[in-house]
Amino acid sequence: MTDAESLTMDLPESVDEPALRRVKTVARIMDEAVRVPGTNTWIGLDPVLGVVPGVGDAVAAGVSLYIVAEAAYLGVPLSTVVRMLANVTADAVIGSIPVVGPVFDTFLKANTWNVSYLEEFVADAAGDDEGGAAHAPADEDDGPVTIDISEE
């Protein structure tokens, strides 16, 4: 889904459109801010921050966790949040390896992937509101975490 498509699609009223724009901006800055001259490779702040030992990768992971937090706030299913956290963890752990880490960060676009997961969820939610896709049963593990408290 292109940027233009994702910003112009019919969003359900429950979706916070400014939050979607914020996470897309953060992902673009962290993963694809500048094109490397003479190549089709884009880099962002993630590999640049990775050059600073220890602290750089911690800061990059913190920024990446913002995207995951926004996704959770927007109601992304727990299984997707776990997948997003795995991307951030892999990016932070492998990215912290000296020399190899910044190169890895150049090609692993964890933030961009996480935003794509969020966009898929929003697109599915938009389809559900239009009656396109059927709602999943509430007892499946693929939905938001809910706790039912009832007195017997």
mmCIF file of C-alpha atoms in Angstrom:
data_model
loop_
_atom_site.group_PDB
_atom_site.id
_atom_site.type_symbol
_atom_site.label_atom_id
_atom_site.label_comp_id
_atom_site.label_asym_id
_atom_site.label_seq_id
_atom_site.Cartn_x
_atom_site.Cartn_y
_atom_site.Cartn_z
ATOM 1 C CA MET A 1 0.000 0.000 0.000
ATOM 2 C CA THR A 2 1.467 3.356 -0.990
ATOM 3 C CA ASP A 3 1.540 6.408 1.242
ATOM 4 C CA ALA A 4 -1.157 8.101 -0.817
ATOM 5 C CA GLU A 5 -3.449 5.061 -0.661
ATOM 6 C CA SER A 6 -3.059 4.634 3.066
ATOM 7 C CA LEU A 7 -3.862 8.282 3.772
ATOM 8 C CA THR A 8 -6.863 8.465 1.454
ATOM 9 C CA MET A 9 -8.568 5.160 2.201
ATOM 10 C CA ASP A 10 -11.838 5.294 4.083
ATOM 11 C CA LEU A 11 -10.876 4.928 7.711
ATOM 12 C CA PRO A 12 -13.279 3.789 10.374
ATOM 13 C CA GLU A 13 -14.293 6.611 12.698
ATOM 14 C CA SER A 14 -12.587 4.801 15.562
ATOM 15 C CA VAL A 15 -9.140 5.083 13.903
ATOM 16 C CA ASP A 16 -6.950 7.979 14.961
ATOM 17 C CA GLU A 17 -5.694 9.298 11.602
ATOM 18 C CA PRO A 18 -3.123 11.683 13.153
ATOM 19 C CA ALA A 19 -1.620 8.696 15.013
ATOM 20 C CA LEU A 20 -1.236 6.841 11.712
ATOM 21 C CA ARG A 21 0.515 9.830 10.200
ATOM 22 C CA ARG A 22 2.826 10.116 13.213
ATOM 23 C CA VAL A 23 3.934 6.468 13.074
ATOM 24 C CA LYS A 24 4.478 6.675 9.306
ATOM 25 C CA THR A 25 6.638 9.763 9.808
ATOM 26 C CA VAL A 26 8.654 8.130 12.583
ATOM 27 C CA ALA A 27 9.201 4.997 10.470
ATOM 28 C CA ARG A 28 10.290 7.071 7.493
ATOM 29 C CA ILE A 29 12.775 9.070 9.592
ATOM 30 C CA MET A 30 14.180 5.958 11.259
ATOM 31 C CA ASP A 31 14.362 3.694 8.179
ATOM 32 C CA GLU A 32 14.173 5.627 4.913
ATOM 33 C CA ALA A 33 14.985 9.318 5.379
ATOM 34 C CA VAL A 34 17.779 9.691 2.811
ATOM 35 C CA ARG A 35 18.627 7.858 -0.400
ATOM 36 C CA VAL A 36 22.238 6.701 -0.652
ATOM 37 C CA PRO A 37 23.571 8.427 -3.796
ATOM 38 C CA GLY A 38 24.008 6.134 -6.772
ATOM 39 C CA THR A 39 21.930 3.319 -5.255
ATOM 40 C CA ASN A 40 18.333 2.360 -4.610
ATOM 41 C CA THR A 41 19.091 2.042 -0.884
ATOM 42 C CA TRP A 42 17.470 4.350 1.614
ATOM 43 C CA ILE A 43 18.751 4.850 5.148
ATOM 44 C CA GLY A 44 17.384 6.613 8.166
ATOM 45 C CA LEU A 45 18.517 7.468 11.656
ATOM 46 C CA ASP A 46 18.499 3.842 12.846
ATOM 47 C CA PRO A 47 21.861 2.829 11.326
ATOM 48 C CA VAL A 48 23.324 6.259 12.116
ATOM 49 C CA LEU A 49 22.350 5.937 15.774
ATOM 50 C CA GLY A 50 23.736 2.392 15.747
ATOM 51 C CA VAL A 51 27.231 3.785 15.271
ATOM 52 C CA VAL A 52 27.119 5.151 18.841
ATOM 53 C CA PRO A 53 27.975 2.120 21.012
ATOM 54 C CA GLY A 54 25.205 0.983 23.366
ATOM 55 C CA VAL A 55 23.277 4.215 23.697
ATOM 56 C CA GLY A 56 22.481 4.621 19.994
ATOM 57 C CA ASP A 57 20.721 1.285 19.666
ATOM 58 C CA ALA A 58 18.856 1.861 22.928
ATOM 59 C CA VAL A 59 17.560 5.208 21.655
ATOM 60 C CA ALA A 60 16.598 3.666 18.306
ATOM 61 C CA ALA A 61 14.751 0.828 20.096
ATOM 62 C CA GLY A 62 12.914 3.355 22.256
ATOM 63 C CA VAL A 63 11.734 5.246 19.192
ATOM 64 C CA SER A 64 10.716 1.954 17.550
ATOM 65 C CA LEU A 65 8.693 1.039 20.630
ATOM 66 C CA TYR A 66 6.665 4.220 20.117
ATOM 67 C CA ILE A 67 5.263 2.710 16.902
ATOM 68 C CA VAL A 68 4.366 -0.500 18.750
ATOM 69 C CA ALA A 69 2.711 1.481 21.560
ATOM 70 C CA GLU A 70 0.605 3.479 19.084
ATOM 71 C CA ALA A 71 -0.397 0.253 17.329
ATOM 72 C CA ALA A 72 -1.480 -1.296 20.630
ATOM 73 C CA TYR A 73 -3.436 1.873 21.453
ATOM 74 C CA LEU A 74 -5.185 1.653 18.075
ATOM 75 C CA GLY A 75 -6.337 -1.894 18.895
ATOM 76 C CA VAL A 76 -3.952 -4.040 16.864
ATOM 77 C CA PRO A 77 -4.337 -7.716 17.871
ATOM 78 C CA LEU A 78 -1.959 -9.086 20.495
ATOM 79 C CA SER A 79 -0.382 -11.520 18.023
ATOM 80 C CA THR A 80 0.532 -8.599 15.756
ATOM 81 C CA VAL A 81 1.921 -6.578 18.676
ATOM 82 C CA VAL A 82 4.110 -9.567 19.599
ATOM 83 C CA ARG A 83 5.326 -9.785 15.993
ATOM 84 C CA MET A 84 6.111 -6.060 16.054
ATOM 85 C CA LEU A 85 8.015 -6.446 19.327
ATOM 86 C CA ALA A 86 10.023 -9.301 17.780
ATOM 87 C CA ASN A 87 11.021 -6.975 14.913
ATOM 88 C CA VAL A 88 12.144 -4.284 17.364
ATOM 89 C CA THR A 89 14.051 -6.838 19.443
ATOM 90 C CA ALA A 90 15.849 -8.291 16.419
ATOM 91 C CA ASP A 91 16.703 -4.804 15.223
ATOM 92 C CA ALA A 92 18.082 -3.809 18.641
ATOM 93 C CA VAL A 93 20.007 -7.017 19.349
ATOM 94 C CA ILE A 94 21.580 -7.552 15.947
ATOM 95 C CA GLY A 95 21.956 -3.816 15.417
ATOM 96 C CA SER A 96 24.088 -3.537 18.559
ATOM 97 C CA ILE A 97 26.844 -5.769 17.132
ATOM 98 C CA PRO A 98 29.831 -3.544 16.290
ATOM 99 C CA VAL A 99 30.409 -2.911 12.550
ATOM 100 C CA VAL A 100 27.841 -5.526 11.443
ATOM 101 C CA GLY A 101 24.986 -3.843 13.328
ATOM 102 C CA PRO A 102 24.779 -0.568 11.401
ATOM 103 C CA VAL A 103 25.006 -2.479 8.110
ATOM 104 C CA PHE A 104 22.204 -4.769 9.294
ATOM 105 C CA ASP A 105 20.144 -1.713 10.334
ATOM 106 C CA THR A 106 20.535 -0.320 6.833
ATOM 107 C CA PHE A 107 18.711 -3.287 5.323
ATOM 108 C CA LEU A 108 16.328 -4.394 8.103
ATOM 109 C CA LYS A 109 13.477 -1.918 8.060
ATOM 110 C CA ALA A 110 11.756 -2.992 11.285
ATOM 111 C CA ASN A 111 9.827 0.265 11.679
ATOM 112 C CA THR A 112 8.575 0.178 8.099
ATOM 113 C CA TRP A 113 7.460 -3.432 8.554
ATOM 114 C CA ASN A 114 5.683 -2.551 11.785
ATOM 115 C CA VAL A 115 3.834 0.321 10.119
ATOM 116 C CA SER A 116 2.797 -2.054 7.314
ATOM 117 C CA TYR A 117 1.338 -4.430 9.930
ATOM 118 C CA LEU A 118 -0.595 -1.488 11.396
ATOM 119 C CA GLU A 119 -1.825 -0.456 7.946
ATOM 120 C CA GLU A 120 -3.002 -4.015 7.240
ATOM 121 C CA PHE A 121 -4.966 -3.965 10.479
ATOM 122 C CA VAL A 122 -6.535 -0.586 9.631
ATOM 123 C CA ALA A 123 -7.378 -1.747 6.096
ATOM 124 C CA ASP A 124 -9.028 -4.870 7.513
ATOM 125 C CA ALA A 125 -10.940 -2.745 10.018
ATOM 126 C CA ALA A 126 -12.085 -0.453 7.208
ATOM 127 C CA GLY A 127 -13.272 -3.534 5.289
ATOM 128 C CA ASP A 128 -15.112 -4.794 8.366
ATOM 129 C CA ASP A 129 -16.937 -1.479 8.776
ATOM 130 C CA GLU A 130 -18.072 -1.645 5.160
ATOM 131 C CA GLY A 131 -19.363 -5.177 5.639
ATOM 132 C CA GLY A 132 -16.635 -6.716 3.479
ATOM 133 C CA ALA A 133 -14.959 -9.090 5.920
ATOM 134 C CA ALA A 134 -16.594 -11.035 8.670
ATOM 135 C CA HIS A 135 -15.680 -10.297 12.262
ATOM 136 C CA ALA A 136 -13.625 -12.943 14.038
ATOM 137 C CA PRO A 137 -15.167 -14.658 17.036
ATOM 138 C CA ALA A 138 -14.324 -12.957 20.336
ATOM 139 C CA ASP A 139 -12.717 -16.088 21.832
ATOM 140 C CA GLU A 140 -9.873 -16.299 19.262
ATOM 141 C CA ASP A 141 -6.342 -15.313 20.293
ATOM 142 C CA ASP A 142 -6.000 -12.887 17.390
ATOM 143 C CA GLY A 143 -7.897 -9.990 18.987
ATOM 144 C CA PRO A 144 -7.174 -7.325 21.558
ATOM 145 C CA VAL A 145 -6.732 -8.537 25.106
ATOM 146 C CA THR A 146 -9.910 -8.208 27.150
ATOM 147 C CA ILE A 147 -10.727 -9.259 30.674
ATOM 148 C CA ASP A 148 -14.294 -10.155 31.528
ATOM 149 C CA ILE A 149 -15.077 -9.625 35.196
ATOM 150 C CA SER A 150 -18.430 -10.887 36.314
ATOM 151 C CA GLU A 151 -19.909 -11.717 39.662
ATOM 152 C CA GLU A 152 -21.490 -15.102 40.115
#
